[in-house]
C-alpha positions as a Python dict, from the first residue, in 0.01 Angstrom:
ca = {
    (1, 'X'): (0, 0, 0),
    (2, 'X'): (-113, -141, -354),
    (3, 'X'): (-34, -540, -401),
    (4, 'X'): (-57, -664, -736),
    (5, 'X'): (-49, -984, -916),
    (6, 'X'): (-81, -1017, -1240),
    (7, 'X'): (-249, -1340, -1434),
    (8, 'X'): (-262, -1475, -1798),
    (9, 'X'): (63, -1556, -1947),
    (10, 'X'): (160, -1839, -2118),
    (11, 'X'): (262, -2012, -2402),
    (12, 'X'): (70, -1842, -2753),
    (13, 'X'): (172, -1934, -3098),
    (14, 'X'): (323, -1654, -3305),
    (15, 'X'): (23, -1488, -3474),
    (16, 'X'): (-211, -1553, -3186),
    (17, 'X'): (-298, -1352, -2828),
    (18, 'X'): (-338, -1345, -2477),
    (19, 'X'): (-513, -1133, -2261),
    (20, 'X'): (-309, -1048, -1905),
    (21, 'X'): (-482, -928, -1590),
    (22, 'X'): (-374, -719, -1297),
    (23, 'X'): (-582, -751, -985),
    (24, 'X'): (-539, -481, -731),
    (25, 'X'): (-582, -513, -336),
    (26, 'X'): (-562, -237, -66),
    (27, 'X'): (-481, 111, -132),
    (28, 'X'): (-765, 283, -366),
    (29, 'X'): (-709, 115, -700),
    (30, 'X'): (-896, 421, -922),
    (31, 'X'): (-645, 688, -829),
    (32, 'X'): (-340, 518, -984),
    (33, 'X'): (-245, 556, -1324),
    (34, 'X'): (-144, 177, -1456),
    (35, 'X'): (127, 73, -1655),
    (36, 'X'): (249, -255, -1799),
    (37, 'X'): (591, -350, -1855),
    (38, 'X'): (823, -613, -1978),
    (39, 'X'): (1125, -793, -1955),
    (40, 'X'): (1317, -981, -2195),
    (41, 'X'): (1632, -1222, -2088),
    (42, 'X'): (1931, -978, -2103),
    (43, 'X'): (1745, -655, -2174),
    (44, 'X'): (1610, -366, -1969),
    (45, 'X'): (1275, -365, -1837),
    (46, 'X'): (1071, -149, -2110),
    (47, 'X'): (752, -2, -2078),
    (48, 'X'): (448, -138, -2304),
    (49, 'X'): (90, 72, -2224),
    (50, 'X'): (-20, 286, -1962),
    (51, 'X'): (-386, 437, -1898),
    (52, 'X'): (-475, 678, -1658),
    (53, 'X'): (-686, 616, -1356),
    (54, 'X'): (-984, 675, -1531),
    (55, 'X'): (-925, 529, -1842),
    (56, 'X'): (-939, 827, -2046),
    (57, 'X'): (-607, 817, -2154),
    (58, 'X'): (-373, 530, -2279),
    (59, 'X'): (-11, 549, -2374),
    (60, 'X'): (203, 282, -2607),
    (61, 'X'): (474, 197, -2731),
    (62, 'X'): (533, 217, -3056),
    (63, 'X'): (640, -198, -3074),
    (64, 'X'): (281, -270, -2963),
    (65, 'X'): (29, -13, -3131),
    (66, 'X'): (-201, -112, -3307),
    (67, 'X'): (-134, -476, -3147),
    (68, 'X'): (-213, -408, -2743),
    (69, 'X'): (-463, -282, -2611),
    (70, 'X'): (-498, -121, -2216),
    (71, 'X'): (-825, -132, -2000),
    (72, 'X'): (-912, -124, -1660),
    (73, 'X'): (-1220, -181, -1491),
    (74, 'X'): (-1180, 19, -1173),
    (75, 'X'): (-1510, -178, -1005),
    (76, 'X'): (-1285, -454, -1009),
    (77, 'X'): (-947, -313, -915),
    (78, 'X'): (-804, -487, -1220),
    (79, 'X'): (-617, -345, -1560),
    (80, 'X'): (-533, -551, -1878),
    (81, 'X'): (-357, -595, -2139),
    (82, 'X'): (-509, -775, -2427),
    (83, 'X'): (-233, -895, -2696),
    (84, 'X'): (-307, -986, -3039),
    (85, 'X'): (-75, -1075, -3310),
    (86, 'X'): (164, -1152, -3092),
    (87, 'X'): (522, -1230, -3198),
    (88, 'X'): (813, -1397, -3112),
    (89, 'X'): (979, -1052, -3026),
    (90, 'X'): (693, -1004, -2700),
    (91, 'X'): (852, -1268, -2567),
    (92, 'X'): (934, -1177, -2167),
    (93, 'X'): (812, -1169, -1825),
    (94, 'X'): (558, -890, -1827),
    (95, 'X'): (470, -662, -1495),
    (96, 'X'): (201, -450, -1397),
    (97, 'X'): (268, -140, -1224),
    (98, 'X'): (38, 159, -1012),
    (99, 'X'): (224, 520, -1012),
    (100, 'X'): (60, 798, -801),
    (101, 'X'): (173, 1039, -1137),
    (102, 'X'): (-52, 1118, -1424),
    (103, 'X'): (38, 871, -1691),
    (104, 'X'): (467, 794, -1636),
    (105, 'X'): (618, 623, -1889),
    (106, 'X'): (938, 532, -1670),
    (107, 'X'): (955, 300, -1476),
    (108, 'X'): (1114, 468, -1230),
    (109, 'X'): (782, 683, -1147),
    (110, 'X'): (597, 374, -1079),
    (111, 'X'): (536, 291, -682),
    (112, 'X'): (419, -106, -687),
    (113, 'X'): (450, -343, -880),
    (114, 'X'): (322, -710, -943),
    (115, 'X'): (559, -1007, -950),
    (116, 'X'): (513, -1069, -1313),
    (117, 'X'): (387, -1335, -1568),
    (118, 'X'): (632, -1532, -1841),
    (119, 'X'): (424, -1445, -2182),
    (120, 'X'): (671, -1711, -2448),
    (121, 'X'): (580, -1672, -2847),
    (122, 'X'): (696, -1940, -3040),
    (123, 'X'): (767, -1876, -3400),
}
């Protein structure tokens, strides 16, 4: 079984970024795909990237291309999610996530996931 925990949020200025890590313990880290998601107060969990478990293939959504970007350094069982240009719209509690499937975009195909980390953009 995968455990996650994810590190890096905080409090960022509109315009600036963060970078948020996921580390990885037990279970073999480099045969999940890895996904990021978030969570805004009084909306549905949404996803935000995803790369595949060898990093040869990353996913977006369209609210974050160009801004996010996904990486994962399987040495170090750890994925993240660099953020620039962030804005007051990324505010939410955002979750990393390990799926056994090729790259899922739902997070419903997703089999552990991290507790989360508050990521708060003020305008």
């Amino acid at each position: 079984q995968v455990q996650l925990v994810e590190s890096g949020g905080g409090l960022v200025q509109a315009g600036g970024s963060l970078r948020l890590s996921c580390a990885a313990s037990r279970g073999t880290f480099s045969s999940y795909a890895m996904g990021w998601f978030r969570q805004a107060p009084g909306k549905e969990r949404e996803f935000v990237a995803g790369i595949r478990w060898s990093g040869g293939r990353r996913y977006y959504a369209d609210s974050v291309k160009g801004r996010f970007t996904i990486s994962r350094d399987n040495a170090k069982n750890t994925v993240y999610l660099q953020m620039n240009s962030l804005k007051p719209d990324d505010t939410a509690v955002y979750y990393c996530a390990a799926s056994s499937g090729p790259l899922p975009l739902s997070d419903a195909e997703y089999d552990y996931w991290g507790q989360g980390t508050q990521v708060t953009v003020s305008s």
